[in-house]
mmCIF file of C-alpha atoms in Angstrom:
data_model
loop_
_atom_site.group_PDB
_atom_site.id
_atom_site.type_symbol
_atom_site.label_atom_id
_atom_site.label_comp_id
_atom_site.label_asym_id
_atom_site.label_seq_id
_atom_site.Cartn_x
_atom_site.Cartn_y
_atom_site.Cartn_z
ATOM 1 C CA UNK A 1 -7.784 -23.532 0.593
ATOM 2 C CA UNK A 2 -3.840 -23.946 0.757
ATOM 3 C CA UNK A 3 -3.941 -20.063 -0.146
ATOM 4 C CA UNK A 4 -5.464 -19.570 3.478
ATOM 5 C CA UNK A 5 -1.867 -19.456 5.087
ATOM 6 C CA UNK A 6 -0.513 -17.239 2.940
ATOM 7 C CA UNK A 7 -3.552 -14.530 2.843
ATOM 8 C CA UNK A 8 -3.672 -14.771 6.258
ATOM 9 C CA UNK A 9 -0.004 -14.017 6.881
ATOM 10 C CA UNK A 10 -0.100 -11.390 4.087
ATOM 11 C CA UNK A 11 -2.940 -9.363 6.171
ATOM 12 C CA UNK A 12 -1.011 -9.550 8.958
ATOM 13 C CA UNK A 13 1.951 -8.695 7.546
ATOM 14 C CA UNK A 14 0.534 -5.516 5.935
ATOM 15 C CA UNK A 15 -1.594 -4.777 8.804
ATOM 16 C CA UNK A 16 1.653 -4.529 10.881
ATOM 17 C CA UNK A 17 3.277 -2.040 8.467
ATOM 18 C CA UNK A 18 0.814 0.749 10.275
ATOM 19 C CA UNK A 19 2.832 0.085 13.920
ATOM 20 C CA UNK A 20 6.448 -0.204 13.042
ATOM 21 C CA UNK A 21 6.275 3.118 10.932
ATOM 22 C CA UNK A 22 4.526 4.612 13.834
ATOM 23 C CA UNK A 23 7.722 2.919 15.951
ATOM 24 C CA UNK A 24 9.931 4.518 13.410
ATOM 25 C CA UNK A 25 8.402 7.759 13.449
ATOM 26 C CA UNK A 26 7.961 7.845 17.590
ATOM 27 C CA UNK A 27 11.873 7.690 17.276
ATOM 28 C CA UNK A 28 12.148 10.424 15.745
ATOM 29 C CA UNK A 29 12.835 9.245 12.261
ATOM 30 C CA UNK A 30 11.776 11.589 9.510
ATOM 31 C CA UNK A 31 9.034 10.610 7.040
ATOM 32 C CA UNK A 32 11.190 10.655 3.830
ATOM 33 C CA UNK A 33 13.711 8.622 5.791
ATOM 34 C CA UNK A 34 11.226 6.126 6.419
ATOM 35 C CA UNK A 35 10.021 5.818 2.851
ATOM 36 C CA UNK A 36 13.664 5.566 2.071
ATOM 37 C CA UNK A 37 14.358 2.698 4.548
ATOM 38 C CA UNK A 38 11.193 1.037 3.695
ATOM 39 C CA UNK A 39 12.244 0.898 -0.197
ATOM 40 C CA UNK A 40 16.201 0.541 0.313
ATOM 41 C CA UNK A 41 15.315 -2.736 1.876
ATOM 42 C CA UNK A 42 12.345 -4.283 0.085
ATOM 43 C CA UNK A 43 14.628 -3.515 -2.592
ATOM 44 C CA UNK A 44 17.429 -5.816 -0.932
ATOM 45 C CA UNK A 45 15.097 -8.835 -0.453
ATOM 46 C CA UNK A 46 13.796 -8.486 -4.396
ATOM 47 C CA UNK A 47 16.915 -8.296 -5.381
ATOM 48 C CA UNK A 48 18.065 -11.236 -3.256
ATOM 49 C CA UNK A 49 15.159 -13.489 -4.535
ATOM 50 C CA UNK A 50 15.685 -12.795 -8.507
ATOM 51 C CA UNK A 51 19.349 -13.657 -7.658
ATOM 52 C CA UNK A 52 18.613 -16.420 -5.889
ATOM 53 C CA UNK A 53 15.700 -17.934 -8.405
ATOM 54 C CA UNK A 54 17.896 -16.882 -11.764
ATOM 55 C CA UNK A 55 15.541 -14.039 -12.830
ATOM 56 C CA UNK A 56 17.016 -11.117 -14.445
ATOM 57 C CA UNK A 57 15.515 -7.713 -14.247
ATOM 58 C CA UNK A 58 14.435 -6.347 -17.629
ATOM 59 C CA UNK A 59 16.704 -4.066 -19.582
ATOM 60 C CA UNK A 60 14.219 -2.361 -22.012
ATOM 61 C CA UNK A 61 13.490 1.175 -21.285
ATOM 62 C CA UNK A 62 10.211 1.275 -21.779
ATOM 63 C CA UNK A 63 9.748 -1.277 -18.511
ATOM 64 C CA UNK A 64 12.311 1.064 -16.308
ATOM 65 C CA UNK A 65 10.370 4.410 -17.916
ATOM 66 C CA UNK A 66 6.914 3.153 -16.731
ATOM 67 C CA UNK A 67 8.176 1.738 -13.380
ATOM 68 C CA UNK A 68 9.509 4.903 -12.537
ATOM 69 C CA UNK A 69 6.476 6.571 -12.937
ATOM 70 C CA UNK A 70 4.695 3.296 -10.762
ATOM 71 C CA UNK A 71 7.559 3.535 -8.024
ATOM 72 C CA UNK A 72 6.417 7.475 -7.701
ATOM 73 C CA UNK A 73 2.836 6.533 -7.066
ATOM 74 C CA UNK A 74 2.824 3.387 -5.458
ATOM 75 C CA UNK A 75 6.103 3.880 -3.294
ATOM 76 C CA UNK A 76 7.790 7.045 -2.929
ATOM 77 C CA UNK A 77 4.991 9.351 -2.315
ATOM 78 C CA UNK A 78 2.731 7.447 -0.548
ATOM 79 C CA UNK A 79 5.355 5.506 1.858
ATOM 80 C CA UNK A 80 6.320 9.362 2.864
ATOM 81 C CA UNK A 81 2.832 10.619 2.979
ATOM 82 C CA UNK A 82 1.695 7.660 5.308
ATOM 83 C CA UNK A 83 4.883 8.142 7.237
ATOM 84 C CA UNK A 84 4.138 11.985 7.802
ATOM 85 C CA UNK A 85 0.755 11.193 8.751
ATOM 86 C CA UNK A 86 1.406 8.536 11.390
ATOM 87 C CA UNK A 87 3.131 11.601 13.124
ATOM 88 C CA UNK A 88 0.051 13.214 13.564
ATOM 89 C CA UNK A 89 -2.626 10.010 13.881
ATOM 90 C CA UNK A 90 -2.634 6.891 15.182
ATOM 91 C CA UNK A 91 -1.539 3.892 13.489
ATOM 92 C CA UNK A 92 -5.095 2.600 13.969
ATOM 93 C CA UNK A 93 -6.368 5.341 11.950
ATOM 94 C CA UNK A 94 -3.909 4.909 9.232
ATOM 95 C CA UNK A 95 -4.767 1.660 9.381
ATOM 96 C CA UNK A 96 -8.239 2.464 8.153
ATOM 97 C CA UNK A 97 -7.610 5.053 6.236
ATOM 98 C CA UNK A 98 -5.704 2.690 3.594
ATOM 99 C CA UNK A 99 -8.825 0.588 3.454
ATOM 100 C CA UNK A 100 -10.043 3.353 1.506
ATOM 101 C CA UNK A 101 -7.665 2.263 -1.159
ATOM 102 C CA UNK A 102 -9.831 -0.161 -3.607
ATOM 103 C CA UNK A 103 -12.268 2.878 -3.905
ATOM 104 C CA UNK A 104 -9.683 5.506 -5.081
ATOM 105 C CA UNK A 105 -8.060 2.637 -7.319
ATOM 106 C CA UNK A 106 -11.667 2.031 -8.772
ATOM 107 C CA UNK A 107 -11.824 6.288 -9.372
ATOM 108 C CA UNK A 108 -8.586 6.104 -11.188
ATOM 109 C CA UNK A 109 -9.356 3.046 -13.483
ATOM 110 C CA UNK A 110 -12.506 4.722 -14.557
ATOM 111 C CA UNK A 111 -10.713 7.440 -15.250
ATOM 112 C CA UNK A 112 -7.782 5.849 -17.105
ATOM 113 C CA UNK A 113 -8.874 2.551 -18.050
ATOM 114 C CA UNK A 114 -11.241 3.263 -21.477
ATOM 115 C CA UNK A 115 -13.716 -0.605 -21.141
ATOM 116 C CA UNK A 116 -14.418 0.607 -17.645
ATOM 117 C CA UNK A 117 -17.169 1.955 -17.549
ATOM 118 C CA UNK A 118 -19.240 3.276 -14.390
ATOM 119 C CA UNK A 119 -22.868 1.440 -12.961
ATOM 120 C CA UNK A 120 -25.092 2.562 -10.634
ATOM 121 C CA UNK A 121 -24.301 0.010 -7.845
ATOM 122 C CA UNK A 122 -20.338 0.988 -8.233
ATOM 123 C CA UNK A 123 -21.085 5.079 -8.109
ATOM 124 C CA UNK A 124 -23.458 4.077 -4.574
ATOM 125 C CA UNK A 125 -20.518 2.213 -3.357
ATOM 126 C CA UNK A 126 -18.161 5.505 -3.964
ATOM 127 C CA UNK A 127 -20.836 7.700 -2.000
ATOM 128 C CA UNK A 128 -20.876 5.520 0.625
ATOM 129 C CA UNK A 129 -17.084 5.072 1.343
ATOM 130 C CA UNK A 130 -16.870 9.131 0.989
ATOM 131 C CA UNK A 131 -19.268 8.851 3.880
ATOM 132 C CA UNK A 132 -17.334 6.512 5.919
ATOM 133 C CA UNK A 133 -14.436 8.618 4.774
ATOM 134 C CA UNK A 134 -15.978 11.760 6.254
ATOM 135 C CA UNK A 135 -17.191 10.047 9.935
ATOM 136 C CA UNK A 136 -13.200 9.171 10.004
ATOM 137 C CA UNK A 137 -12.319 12.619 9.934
ATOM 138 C CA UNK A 138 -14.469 13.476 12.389
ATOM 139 C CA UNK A 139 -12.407 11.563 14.784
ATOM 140 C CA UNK A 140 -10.957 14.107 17.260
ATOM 141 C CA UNK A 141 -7.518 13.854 19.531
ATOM 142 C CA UNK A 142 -8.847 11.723 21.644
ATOM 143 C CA UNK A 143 -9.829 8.616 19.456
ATOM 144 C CA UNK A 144 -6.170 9.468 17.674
ATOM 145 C CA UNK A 145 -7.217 11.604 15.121
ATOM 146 C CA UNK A 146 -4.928 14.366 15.797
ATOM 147 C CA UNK A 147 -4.687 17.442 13.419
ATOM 148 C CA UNK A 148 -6.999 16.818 10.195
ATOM 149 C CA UNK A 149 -3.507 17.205 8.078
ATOM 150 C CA UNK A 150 -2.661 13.847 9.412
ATOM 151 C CA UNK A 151 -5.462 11.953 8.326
ATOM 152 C CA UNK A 152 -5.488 14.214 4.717
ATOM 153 C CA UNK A 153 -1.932 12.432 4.630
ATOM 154 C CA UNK A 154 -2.794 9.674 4.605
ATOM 155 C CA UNK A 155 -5.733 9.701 2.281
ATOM 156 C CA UNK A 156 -3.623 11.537 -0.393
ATOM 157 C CA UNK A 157 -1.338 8.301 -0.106
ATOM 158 C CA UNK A 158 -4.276 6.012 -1.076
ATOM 159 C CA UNK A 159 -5.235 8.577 -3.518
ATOM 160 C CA UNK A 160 -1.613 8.010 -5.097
ATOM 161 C CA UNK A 161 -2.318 3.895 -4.813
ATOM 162 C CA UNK A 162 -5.327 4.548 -6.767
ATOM 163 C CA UNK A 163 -3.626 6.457 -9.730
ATOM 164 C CA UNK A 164 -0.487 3.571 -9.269
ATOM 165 C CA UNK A 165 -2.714 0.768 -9.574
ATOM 166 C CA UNK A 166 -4.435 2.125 -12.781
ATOM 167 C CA UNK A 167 -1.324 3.149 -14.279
ATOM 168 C CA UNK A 168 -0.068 -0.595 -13.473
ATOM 169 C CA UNK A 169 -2.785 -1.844 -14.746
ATOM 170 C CA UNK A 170 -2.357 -0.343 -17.855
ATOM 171 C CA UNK A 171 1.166 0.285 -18.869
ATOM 172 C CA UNK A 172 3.142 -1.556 -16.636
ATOM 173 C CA UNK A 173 2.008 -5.285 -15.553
ATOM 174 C CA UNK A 174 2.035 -6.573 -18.992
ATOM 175 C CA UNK A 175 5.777 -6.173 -19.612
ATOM 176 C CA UNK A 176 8.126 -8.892 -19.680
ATOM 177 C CA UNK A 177 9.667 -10.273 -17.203
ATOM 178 C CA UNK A 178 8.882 -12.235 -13.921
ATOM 179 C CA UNK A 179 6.662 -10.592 -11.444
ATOM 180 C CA UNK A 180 9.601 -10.704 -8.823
ATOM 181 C CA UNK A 181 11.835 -9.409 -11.225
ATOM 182 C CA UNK A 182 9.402 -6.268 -12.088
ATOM 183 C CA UNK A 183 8.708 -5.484 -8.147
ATOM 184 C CA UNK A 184 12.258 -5.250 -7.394
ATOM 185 C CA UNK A 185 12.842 -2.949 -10.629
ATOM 186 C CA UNK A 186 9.657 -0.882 -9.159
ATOM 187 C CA UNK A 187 11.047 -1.035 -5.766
ATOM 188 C CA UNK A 188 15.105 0.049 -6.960
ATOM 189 C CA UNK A 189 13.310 3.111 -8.996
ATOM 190 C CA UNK A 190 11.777 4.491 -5.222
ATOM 191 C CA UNK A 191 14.777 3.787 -3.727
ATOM 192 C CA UNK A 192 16.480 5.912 -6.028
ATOM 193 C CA UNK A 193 13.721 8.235 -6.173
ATOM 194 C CA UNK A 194 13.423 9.064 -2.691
ATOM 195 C CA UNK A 195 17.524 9.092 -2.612
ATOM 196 C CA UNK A 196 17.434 12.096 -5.062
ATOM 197 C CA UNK A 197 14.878 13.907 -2.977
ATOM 198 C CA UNK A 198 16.576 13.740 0.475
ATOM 199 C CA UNK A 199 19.624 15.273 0.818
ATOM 200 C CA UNK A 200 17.724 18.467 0.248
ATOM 201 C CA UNK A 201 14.127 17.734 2.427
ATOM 202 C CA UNK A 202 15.059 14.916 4.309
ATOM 203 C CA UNK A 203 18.186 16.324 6.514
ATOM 204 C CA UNK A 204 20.995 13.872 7.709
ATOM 205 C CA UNK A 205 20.385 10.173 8.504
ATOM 206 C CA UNK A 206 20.745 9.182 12.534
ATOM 207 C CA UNK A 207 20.910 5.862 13.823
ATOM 208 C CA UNK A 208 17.236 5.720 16.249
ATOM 209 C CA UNK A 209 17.926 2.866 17.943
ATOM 210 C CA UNK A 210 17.826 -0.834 18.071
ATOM 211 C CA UNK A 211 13.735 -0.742 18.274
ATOM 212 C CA UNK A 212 12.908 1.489 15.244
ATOM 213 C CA UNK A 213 16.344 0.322 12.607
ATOM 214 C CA UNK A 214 14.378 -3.177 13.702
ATOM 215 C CA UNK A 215 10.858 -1.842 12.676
ATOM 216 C CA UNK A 216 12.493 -0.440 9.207
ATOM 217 C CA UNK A 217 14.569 -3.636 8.355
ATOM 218 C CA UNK A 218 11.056 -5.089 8.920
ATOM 219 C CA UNK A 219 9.323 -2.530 7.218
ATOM 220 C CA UNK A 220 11.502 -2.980 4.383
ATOM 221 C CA UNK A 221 12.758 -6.857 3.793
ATOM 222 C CA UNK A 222 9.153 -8.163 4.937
ATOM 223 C CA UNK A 223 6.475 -5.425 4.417
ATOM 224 C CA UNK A 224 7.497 -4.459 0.999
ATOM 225 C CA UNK A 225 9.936 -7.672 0.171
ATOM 226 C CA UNK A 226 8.227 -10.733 1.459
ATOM 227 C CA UNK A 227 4.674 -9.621 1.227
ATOM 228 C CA UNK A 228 5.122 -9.231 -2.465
ATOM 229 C CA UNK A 229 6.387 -12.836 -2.633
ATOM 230 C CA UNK A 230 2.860 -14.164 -0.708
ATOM 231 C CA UNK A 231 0.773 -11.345 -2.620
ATOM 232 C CA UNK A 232 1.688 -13.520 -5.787
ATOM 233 C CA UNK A 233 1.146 -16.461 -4.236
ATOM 234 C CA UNK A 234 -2.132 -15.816 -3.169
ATOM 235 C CA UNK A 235 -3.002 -14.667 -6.875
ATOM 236 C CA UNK A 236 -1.847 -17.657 -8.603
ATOM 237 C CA UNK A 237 -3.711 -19.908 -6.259
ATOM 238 C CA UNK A 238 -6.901 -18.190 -5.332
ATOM 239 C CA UNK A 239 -7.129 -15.597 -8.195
ATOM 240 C CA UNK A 240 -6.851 -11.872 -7.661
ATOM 241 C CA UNK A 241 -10.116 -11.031 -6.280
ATOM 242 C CA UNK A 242 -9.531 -12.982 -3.471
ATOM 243 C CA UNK A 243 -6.227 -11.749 -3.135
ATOM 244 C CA UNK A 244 -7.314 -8.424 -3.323
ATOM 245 C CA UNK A 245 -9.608 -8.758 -0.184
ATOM 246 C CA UNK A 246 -6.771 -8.771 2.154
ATOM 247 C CA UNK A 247 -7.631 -4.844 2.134
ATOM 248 C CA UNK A 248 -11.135 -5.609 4.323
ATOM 249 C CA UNK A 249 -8.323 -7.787 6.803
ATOM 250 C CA UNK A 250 -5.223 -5.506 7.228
ATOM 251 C CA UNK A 251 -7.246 -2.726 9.227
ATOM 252 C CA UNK A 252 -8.391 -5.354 11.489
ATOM 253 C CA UNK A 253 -4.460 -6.529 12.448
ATOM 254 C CA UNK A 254 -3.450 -2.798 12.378
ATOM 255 C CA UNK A 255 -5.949 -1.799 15.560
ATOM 256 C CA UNK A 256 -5.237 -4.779 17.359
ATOM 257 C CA UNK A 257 -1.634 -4.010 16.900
ATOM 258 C CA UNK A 258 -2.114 -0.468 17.486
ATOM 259 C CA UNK A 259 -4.536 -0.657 20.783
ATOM 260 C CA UNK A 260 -2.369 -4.021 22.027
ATOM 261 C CA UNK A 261 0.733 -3.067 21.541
ATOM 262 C CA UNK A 262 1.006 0.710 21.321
ATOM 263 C CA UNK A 263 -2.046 1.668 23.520
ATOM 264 C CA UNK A 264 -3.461 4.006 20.977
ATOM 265 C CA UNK A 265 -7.704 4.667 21.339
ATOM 266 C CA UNK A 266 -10.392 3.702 19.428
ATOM 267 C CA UNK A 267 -12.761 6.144 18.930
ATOM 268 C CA UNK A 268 -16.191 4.981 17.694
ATOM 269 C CA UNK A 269 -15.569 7.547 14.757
ATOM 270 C CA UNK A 270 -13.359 5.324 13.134
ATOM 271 C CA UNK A 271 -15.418 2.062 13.476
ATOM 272 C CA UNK A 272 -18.502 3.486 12.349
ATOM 273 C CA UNK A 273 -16.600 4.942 9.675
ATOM 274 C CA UNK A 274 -14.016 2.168 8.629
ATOM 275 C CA UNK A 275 -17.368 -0.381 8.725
ATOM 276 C CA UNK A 276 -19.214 2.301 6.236
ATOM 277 C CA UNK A 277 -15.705 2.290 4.411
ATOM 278 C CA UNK A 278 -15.276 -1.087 3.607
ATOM 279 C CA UNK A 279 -19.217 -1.272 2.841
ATOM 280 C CA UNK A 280 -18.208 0.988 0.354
ATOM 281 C CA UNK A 281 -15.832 -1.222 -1.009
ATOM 282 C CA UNK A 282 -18.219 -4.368 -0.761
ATOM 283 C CA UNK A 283 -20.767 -2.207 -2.937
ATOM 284 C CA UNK A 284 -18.469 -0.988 -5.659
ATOM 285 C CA UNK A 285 -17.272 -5.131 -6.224
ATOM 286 C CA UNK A 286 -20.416 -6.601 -6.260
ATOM 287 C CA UNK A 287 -21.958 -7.225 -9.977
ATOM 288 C CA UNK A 288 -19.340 -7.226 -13.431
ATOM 289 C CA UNK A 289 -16.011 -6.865 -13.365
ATOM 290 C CA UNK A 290 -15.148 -4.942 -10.734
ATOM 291 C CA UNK A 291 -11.576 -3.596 -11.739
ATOM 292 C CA UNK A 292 -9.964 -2.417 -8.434
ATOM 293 C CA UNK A 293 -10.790 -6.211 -7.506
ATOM 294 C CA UNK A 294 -7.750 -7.146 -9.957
ATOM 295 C CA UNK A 295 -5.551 -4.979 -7.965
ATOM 296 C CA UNK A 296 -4.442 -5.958 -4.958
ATOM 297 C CA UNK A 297 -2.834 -2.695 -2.740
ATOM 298 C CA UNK A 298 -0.476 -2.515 -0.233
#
């Protein structure tokens, strides 16, 4: 068990990414300038940790071709699309809402993945997330729901996890190199992604003040720097279906975050709904080889 410390700071870790981009937002920070943050500085503390453990990034083209492709759907998009819809829903919601993320990943590798095929108990376990998926978006203002555009936001981002981790799994984690070395190459492609895309959608960059630049540096350096660090860590110790089970934890740390700390409600729509969720998720795991179990999300 000397994975346990690790795991359990990873959850956390994760969990916490819902509140400081709901900080960061509050502020007045635009989405695509929080996706941009969150990336410019992951990218910093990858780069800082191949540096300081001697690990070049790769220089074949195929690895930066694919990774661009992976930064799109793992990063870019889905960083902006959660960040757009934590201005319209609660944290605790988006919280739950990336739960949801093993059963769009299994979608996509049944779709992309040719051994994988579908069974009966992993199609029940689709049917009832979508359920869980649909009491969620019946939560109104009050339980922080908001406008349904928020929470559509936010499941288009796991949809884009989904497709990412399939694609990963595929064409991109095999390549050479170390896995620090390809995170921060994933990482530097969003960056630069997202640096392309906002001086025309993302307007002018404004300092928001010492609370939300401290969420982002967070956001960035630990959320999407450290946390890969520990994600590996886990892996190697405990195997990647235990890693990947952080998801059922991280929705737990972001609505005690989000009720403790940012006094957002909990509406019984998204209990009921993130319990029939990760049901869903328990379903579509249980019996053969469960592919989204290999891939851990973020």
């Amino acid at each position: 068990m000397r994975w346990m410390p690790a795991f359990v700071t990873l959850s956390a870790i994760w969990g916490a990414s819902f509140a400081l981009i709901k900080i960061a937002v509050e502020a007045g920070v635009s989405p695509l300038w929080v996706a941009f943050w969150r990336c410019f500085f992951g990218a910093l503390a990858l780069l800082a940790v191949c540096a300081l453990r001697r690990e070049p990034l790769p220089r074949d083209r195929a690895v930066w071709g694919h990774a661009l492709v992976v930064a799109a759907l793992l990063n870019a998009v889905p960083f902006a699309l959660l960040a757009y819809g934590e201005t319209l829903v609660s944290s605790v919601l988006a919280g739950v809402w990336n739960a949801t993320t093993p059963l769009t990943t299994l979608v996509f590798v049944l779709l992309l993945v040719p051994q994988e095929r579908p069974t009966a108990r992993r199609l029940l376990g689709l049917l009832v997330g979508f359920a869980g998926a649909l009491v969620v978006l019946a939560a109104g203002p009050d339980a922080g729901g908001g406008p349904p555009i928020g929470s559509l936001a936010c499941l288009a981002a796991t949809a884009c996890y989904g497709a990412g981790f399939a694609y990963t799994r595929r064409f991109y984690s095999g390549r050479e190199g170390s896995a620090a070395a390809l995170s921060a190459v994933q990482i530097v492609c969003a960056t630069a992604e997202l640096a392309v895309v906002l001086p025309f959608a993302g307007g002018g960059p404004s300092w928001p003040g010492v609370p939300a630049a401290s969420a982002l540096v967070l956001l960035g350096a630990v959320g999407t720097g450290l946390a890969y660090i520990l994600n590996l860590r886990v892996i190697r110790s405990a195997g990647s279906t235990i890693a990947s089970t952080v998801t059922y934890v991280t929705p737990l740390w972001s609505t005690l975050l989000g009720t403790a700390l940012l006094a957002e409600p909990l509406g019984w729509n998204t209990v009921a709904g993130g319990v029939l969720v990760v049901a869903g998720v328990l379903l579509s795991r249980t019996g053969g080889r469960a592919a989204a179990a290999r891939l851990t999300p973020r």
